[in-house]
């Protein structure tokens, strides 16, 4: 995003005083919370605060800033792609998501919006499907090549679910599924044993 916008990456909260929009880009939720809180203190009173490193819903991080009306969530399903998902919380101000969407649109991204929930749109639909495929593989119902070929040739998917799991990262799949399960309590959204085993072993599915 910085490359698209010609903007600079800032390492110090003091550098954010004149910014109209601040995008947090931490590696995990706890680091994101600390960065977002620092940004909330340093940025302009009307600056939009965008959180990207969130496993579950955005509202908890938004409330921790003391400026929840200024916070939206952002998810880029493929950082090299052109889709951006924006999630507004129940506390987000009426024009804040519009301002974030306008900027992202001017950067050439297609913006879709959703309410605040784990997984946004893409991951909330993608990872349950991948979990089902892993369950099928783990049960010995079909091998990885057959599962992938069936979905590619039978449903027109560009890649199969087992290949997708290895490409996206099994650890990420487990993290997203746990967040979805924690929010919905749907048993089918709990990561299947095969995924847990491979994360523990540090091994891909193939």
mmCIF file of C-alpha atoms in Angstrom:
data_model
loop_
_atom_site.group_PDB
_atom_site.id
_atom_site.type_symbol
_atom_site.label_atom_id
_atom_site.label_comp_id
_atom_site.label_asym_id
_atom_site.label_seq_id
_atom_site.Cartn_x
_atom_site.Cartn_y
_atom_site.Cartn_z
ATOM 1 C CA UNK A 1 0.000 0.000 0.000
ATOM 2 C CA UNK A 2 2.828 2.401 0.786
ATOM 3 C CA UNK A 3 4.299 1.797 -2.654
ATOM 4 C CA UNK A 4 0.925 2.405 -4.311
ATOM 5 C CA UNK A 5 0.367 5.622 -2.365
ATOM 6 C CA UNK A 6 3.931 6.896 -2.455
ATOM 7 C CA UNK A 7 3.741 7.066 1.335
ATOM 8 C CA UNK A 8 6.421 6.363 3.904
ATOM 9 C CA UNK A 9 6.601 3.680 6.564
ATOM 10 C CA UNK A 10 6.866 5.276 9.994
ATOM 11 C CA UNK A 11 8.602 3.557 12.896
ATOM 12 C CA UNK A 12 7.946 6.280 15.455
ATOM 13 C CA UNK A 13 4.538 7.413 16.670
ATOM 14 C CA UNK A 14 5.866 10.968 16.789
ATOM 15 C CA UNK A 15 6.039 10.944 12.977
ATOM 16 C CA UNK A 16 2.265 10.472 12.710
ATOM 17 C CA UNK A 17 1.179 13.885 13.963
ATOM 18 C CA UNK A 18 0.258 15.226 10.521
ATOM 19 C CA UNK A 19 -1.221 12.063 9.037
ATOM 20 C CA UNK A 20 -4.843 11.894 7.890
ATOM 21 C CA UNK A 21 -4.845 8.091 7.839
ATOM 22 C CA UNK A 22 -2.642 5.614 9.708
ATOM 23 C CA UNK A 23 -2.436 1.931 8.756
ATOM 24 C CA UNK A 24 -1.058 -0.407 11.403
ATOM 25 C CA UNK A 25 1.099 -3.204 9.978
ATOM 26 C CA UNK A 26 2.312 -5.342 12.872
ATOM 27 C CA UNK A 27 3.113 -9.049 12.825
ATOM 28 C CA UNK A 28 0.680 -10.102 15.556
ATOM 29 C CA UNK A 29 -2.350 -8.884 17.456
ATOM 30 C CA UNK A 30 -0.541 -7.785 20.615
ATOM 31 C CA UNK A 31 2.026 -5.754 18.702
ATOM 32 C CA UNK A 32 -0.803 -4.282 16.637
ATOM 33 C CA UNK A 33 -2.646 -3.206 19.774
ATOM 34 C CA UNK A 34 0.429 -1.390 21.086
ATOM 35 C CA UNK A 35 1.088 0.305 17.743
ATOM 36 C CA UNK A 36 -2.515 1.338 17.271
ATOM 37 C CA UNK A 37 -2.716 2.779 20.773
ATOM 38 C CA UNK A 38 0.460 4.790 20.172
ATOM 39 C CA UNK A 39 -0.919 6.006 16.851
ATOM 40 C CA UNK A 40 -4.175 7.037 18.514
ATOM 41 C CA UNK A 41 -2.233 9.241 20.910
ATOM 42 C CA UNK A 42 -0.007 10.800 18.246
ATOM 43 C CA UNK A 43 -2.215 11.177 15.173
ATOM 44 C CA UNK A 44 -4.523 14.079 14.362
ATOM 45 C CA UNK A 45 -7.851 14.061 16.231
ATOM 46 C CA UNK A 46 -9.739 13.283 13.020
ATOM 47 C CA UNK A 47 -7.224 10.819 11.546
ATOM 48 C CA UNK A 48 -8.554 7.445 10.419
ATOM 49 C CA UNK A 49 -6.897 4.540 12.246
ATOM 50 C CA UNK A 50 -6.759 1.318 10.249
ATOM 51 C CA UNK A 51 -6.020 -2.022 11.902
ATOM 52 C CA UNK A 52 -4.806 -4.927 9.773
ATOM 53 C CA UNK A 53 -3.345 -7.380 12.303
ATOM 54 C CA UNK A 54 -6.470 -8.792 13.860
ATOM 55 C CA UNK A 55 -7.337 -12.459 14.325
ATOM 56 C CA UNK A 56 -10.907 -11.927 15.480
ATOM 57 C CA UNK A 57 -13.121 -8.872 15.459
ATOM 58 C CA UNK A 58 -11.839 -5.310 15.256
ATOM 59 C CA UNK A 59 -13.930 -3.832 18.067
ATOM 60 C CA UNK A 60 -11.645 -4.908 20.925
ATOM 61 C CA UNK A 61 -8.644 -3.154 19.423
ATOM 62 C CA UNK A 62 -10.802 -0.177 18.506
ATOM 63 C CA UNK A 63 -12.042 0.271 22.073
ATOM 64 C CA UNK A 64 -8.507 -0.023 23.470
ATOM 65 C CA UNK A 65 -7.421 3.057 21.503
ATOM 66 C CA UNK A 66 -9.826 5.372 23.288
ATOM 67 C CA UNK A 67 -10.873 6.529 19.787
ATOM 68 C CA UNK A 68 -13.133 3.710 18.556
ATOM 69 C CA UNK A 69 -15.077 6.019 16.244
ATOM 70 C CA UNK A 70 -11.916 6.526 14.168
ATOM 71 C CA UNK A 71 -11.038 2.834 13.723
ATOM 72 C CA UNK A 72 -11.790 0.486 10.836
ATOM 73 C CA UNK A 73 -10.425 -2.935 9.970
ATOM 74 C CA UNK A 74 -8.626 -3.696 6.720
ATOM 75 C CA UNK A 75 -7.882 -7.068 5.170
ATOM 76 C CA UNK A 76 -5.945 -7.620 1.962
ATOM 77 C CA UNK A 77 -6.657 -11.274 1.069
ATOM 78 C CA UNK A 78 -3.742 -11.244 -1.356
ATOM 79 C CA UNK A 79 -1.242 -8.419 -0.709
ATOM 80 C CA UNK A 80 -0.262 -8.498 -4.381
ATOM 81 C CA UNK A 81 -3.878 -8.452 -5.534
ATOM 82 C CA UNK A 82 -6.442 -5.716 -6.031
ATOM 83 C CA UNK A 83 -9.072 -6.545 -3.397
ATOM 84 C CA UNK A 84 -9.389 -4.718 -0.082
ATOM 85 C CA UNK A 85 -11.951 -5.604 2.588
ATOM 86 C CA UNK A 86 -13.012 -2.889 5.030
ATOM 87 C CA UNK A 87 -14.864 -3.718 8.234
ATOM 88 C CA UNK A 88 -16.608 -1.022 10.247
ATOM 89 C CA UNK A 89 -17.436 -1.749 13.880
ATOM 90 C CA UNK A 90 -20.578 -0.665 15.704
ATOM 91 C CA UNK A 91 -18.498 2.210 17.099
ATOM 92 C CA UNK A 92 -17.006 3.405 13.793
ATOM 93 C CA UNK A 93 -17.993 6.951 12.846
ATOM 94 C CA UNK A 94 -20.356 7.389 9.874
ATOM 95 C CA UNK A 95 -17.763 8.821 7.470
ATOM 96 C CA UNK A 96 -14.659 6.954 8.628
ATOM 97 C CA UNK A 97 -15.133 3.835 6.494
ATOM 98 C CA UNK A 98 -15.999 6.083 3.537
ATOM 99 C CA UNK A 99 -12.714 7.949 3.894
ATOM 100 C CA UNK A 100 -10.700 4.740 4.104
ATOM 101 C CA UNK A 101 -12.550 3.251 1.122
ATOM 102 C CA UNK A 102 -12.008 6.408 -0.918
ATOM 103 C CA UNK A 103 -8.251 6.308 -0.355
ATOM 104 C CA UNK A 104 -7.984 2.611 -1.169
ATOM 105 C CA UNK A 105 -10.092 3.108 -4.282
ATOM 106 C CA UNK A 106 -7.800 5.885 -5.459
ATOM 107 C CA UNK A 107 -4.909 3.447 -5.050
ATOM 108 C CA UNK A 108 -6.515 1.162 -7.621
ATOM 109 C CA UNK A 109 -8.019 -1.349 -5.203
ATOM 110 C CA UNK A 110 -11.511 -2.790 -5.414
ATOM 111 C CA UNK A 111 -13.064 -2.182 -2.004
ATOM 112 C CA UNK A 112 -15.729 -4.402 -0.466
ATOM 113 C CA UNK A 113 -17.297 -3.667 2.895
ATOM 114 C CA UNK A 114 -18.613 -5.820 5.674
ATOM 115 C CA UNK A 115 -19.562 -5.600 9.307
ATOM 116 C CA UNK A 116 -16.947 -6.372 11.913
ATOM 117 C CA UNK A 117 -16.517 -10.111 12.326
ATOM 118 C CA UNK A 118 -13.738 -12.645 12.294
ATOM 119 C CA UNK A 119 -12.509 -13.444 8.801
ATOM 120 C CA UNK A 120 -14.155 -10.465 7.098
ATOM 121 C CA UNK A 121 -15.757 -11.896 3.910
ATOM 122 C CA UNK A 122 -13.010 -13.829 2.141
ATOM 123 C CA UNK A 123 -11.543 -15.778 5.043
ATOM 124 C CA UNK A 124 -14.950 -16.402 6.638
ATOM 125 C CA UNK A 125 -15.926 -18.249 3.455
ATOM 126 C CA UNK A 126 -12.551 -19.650 2.410
ATOM 127 C CA UNK A 127 -11.237 -21.324 5.535
ATOM 128 C CA UNK A 128 -14.328 -23.380 6.460
ATOM 129 C CA UNK A 129 -14.123 -24.855 2.953
ATOM 130 C CA UNK A 130 -10.415 -25.578 3.409
ATOM 131 C CA UNK A 131 -11.134 -27.104 6.816
ATOM 132 C CA UNK A 132 -13.653 -29.475 5.221
ATOM 133 C CA UNK A 133 -11.066 -30.496 2.636
ATOM 134 C CA UNK A 134 -8.505 -31.181 5.365
ATOM 135 C CA UNK A 135 -11.092 -33.250 7.239
ATOM 136 C CA UNK A 136 -11.687 -35.322 4.117
ATOM 137 C CA UNK A 137 -7.944 -35.834 3.692
ATOM 138 C CA UNK A 138 -7.459 -36.705 7.354
ATOM 139 C CA UNK A 139 -10.260 -39.266 7.269
ATOM 140 C CA UNK A 140 -8.641 -41.015 4.312
ATOM 141 C CA UNK A 141 -11.699 -40.418 2.149
ATOM 142 C CA UNK A 142 -9.516 -39.215 -0.740
ATOM 143 C CA UNK A 143 -5.877 -38.295 -1.254
ATOM 144 C CA UNK A 144 -4.599 -34.739 -1.708
ATOM 145 C CA UNK A 145 -4.238 -34.967 -5.480
ATOM 146 C CA UNK A 146 -7.768 -36.292 -5.909
ATOM 147 C CA UNK A 147 -9.293 -33.618 -3.683
ATOM 148 C CA UNK A 148 -7.477 -30.846 -5.521
ATOM 149 C CA UNK A 149 -8.273 -32.242 -8.964
ATOM 150 C CA UNK A 150 -11.949 -32.656 -8.069
ATOM 151 C CA UNK A 151 -12.335 -29.018 -7.052
ATOM 152 C CA UNK A 152 -10.271 -27.663 -9.929
ATOM 153 C CA UNK A 153 -11.879 -29.705 -12.693
ATOM 154 C CA UNK A 154 -15.299 -30.153 -11.128
ATOM 155 C CA UNK A 155 -15.853 -26.652 -9.751
ATOM 156 C CA UNK A 156 -13.509 -24.551 -11.855
ATOM 157 C CA UNK A 157 -11.279 -23.430 -8.990
ATOM 158 C CA UNK A 158 -7.811 -22.302 -10.144
ATOM 159 C CA UNK A 159 -6.147 -24.295 -7.364
ATOM 160 C CA UNK A 160 -7.266 -27.075 -5.070
ATOM 161 C CA UNK A 161 -7.915 -26.726 -1.328
ATOM 162 C CA UNK A 162 -4.948 -28.796 -0.171
ATOM 163 C CA UNK A 163 -2.590 -26.770 -2.350
ATOM 164 C CA UNK A 164 -4.257 -23.610 -1.021
ATOM 165 C CA UNK A 165 -3.660 -24.663 2.571
ATOM 166 C CA UNK A 166 0.042 -25.179 1.917
ATOM 167 C CA UNK A 167 0.274 -21.897 -0.003
ATOM 168 C CA UNK A 168 -1.578 -19.795 2.558
ATOM 169 C CA UNK A 169 0.054 -21.510 5.522
ATOM 170 C CA UNK A 170 -1.513 -24.127 7.763
ATOM 171 C CA UNK A 171 -0.669 -22.038 10.813
ATOM 172 C CA UNK A 172 -2.670 -19.150 9.375
ATOM 173 C CA UNK A 173 -5.565 -21.485 8.620
ATOM 174 C CA UNK A 174 -5.602 -22.700 12.217
ATOM 175 C CA UNK A 175 -5.470 -19.132 13.551
ATOM 176 C CA UNK A 176 -8.385 -17.972 11.393
ATOM 177 C CA UNK A 177 -10.464 -21.070 12.105
ATOM 178 C CA UNK A 178 -9.958 -20.680 15.842
ATOM 179 C CA UNK A 179 -11.098 -17.056 15.609
ATOM 180 C CA UNK A 180 -14.177 -18.074 13.618
ATOM 181 C CA UNK A 181 -14.952 -20.853 16.093
ATOM 182 C CA UNK A 182 -14.487 -18.562 19.094
ATOM 183 C CA UNK A 183 -16.928 -16.057 17.619
ATOM 184 C CA UNK A 184 -19.611 -18.429 16.350
ATOM 185 C CA UNK A 185 -19.148 -21.559 18.509
ATOM 186 C CA UNK A 186 -19.919 -23.597 15.406
ATOM 187 C CA UNK A 187 -18.253 -27.024 15.855
ATOM 188 C CA UNK A 188 -17.540 -27.279 12.120
ATOM 189 C CA UNK A 189 -15.290 -24.212 12.344
ATOM 190 C CA UNK A 190 -12.884 -25.762 14.827
ATOM 191 C CA UNK A 191 -9.654 -26.685 12.995
ATOM 192 C CA UNK A 192 -9.553 -30.407 12.273
ATOM 193 C CA UNK A 193 -6.902 -32.608 13.945
ATOM 194 C CA UNK A 194 -4.879 -33.006 10.735
ATOM 195 C CA UNK A 195 -4.232 -29.257 10.596
ATOM 196 C CA UNK A 196 -3.241 -29.110 14.261
ATOM 197 C CA UNK A 197 -0.869 -32.045 13.811
ATOM 198 C CA UNK A 198 0.864 -30.504 10.807
ATOM 199 C CA UNK A 199 1.221 -27.117 12.481
ATOM 200 C CA UNK A 200 2.786 -28.818 15.499
ATOM 201 C CA UNK A 201 5.150 -30.779 13.266
ATOM 202 C CA UNK A 202 5.913 -27.781 11.061
ATOM 203 C CA UNK A 203 5.080 -29.825 7.973
ATOM 204 C CA UNK A 204 2.957 -28.964 4.922
ATOM 205 C CA UNK A 205 0.119 -31.279 3.950
ATOM 206 C CA UNK A 206 2.056 -32.479 0.906
#
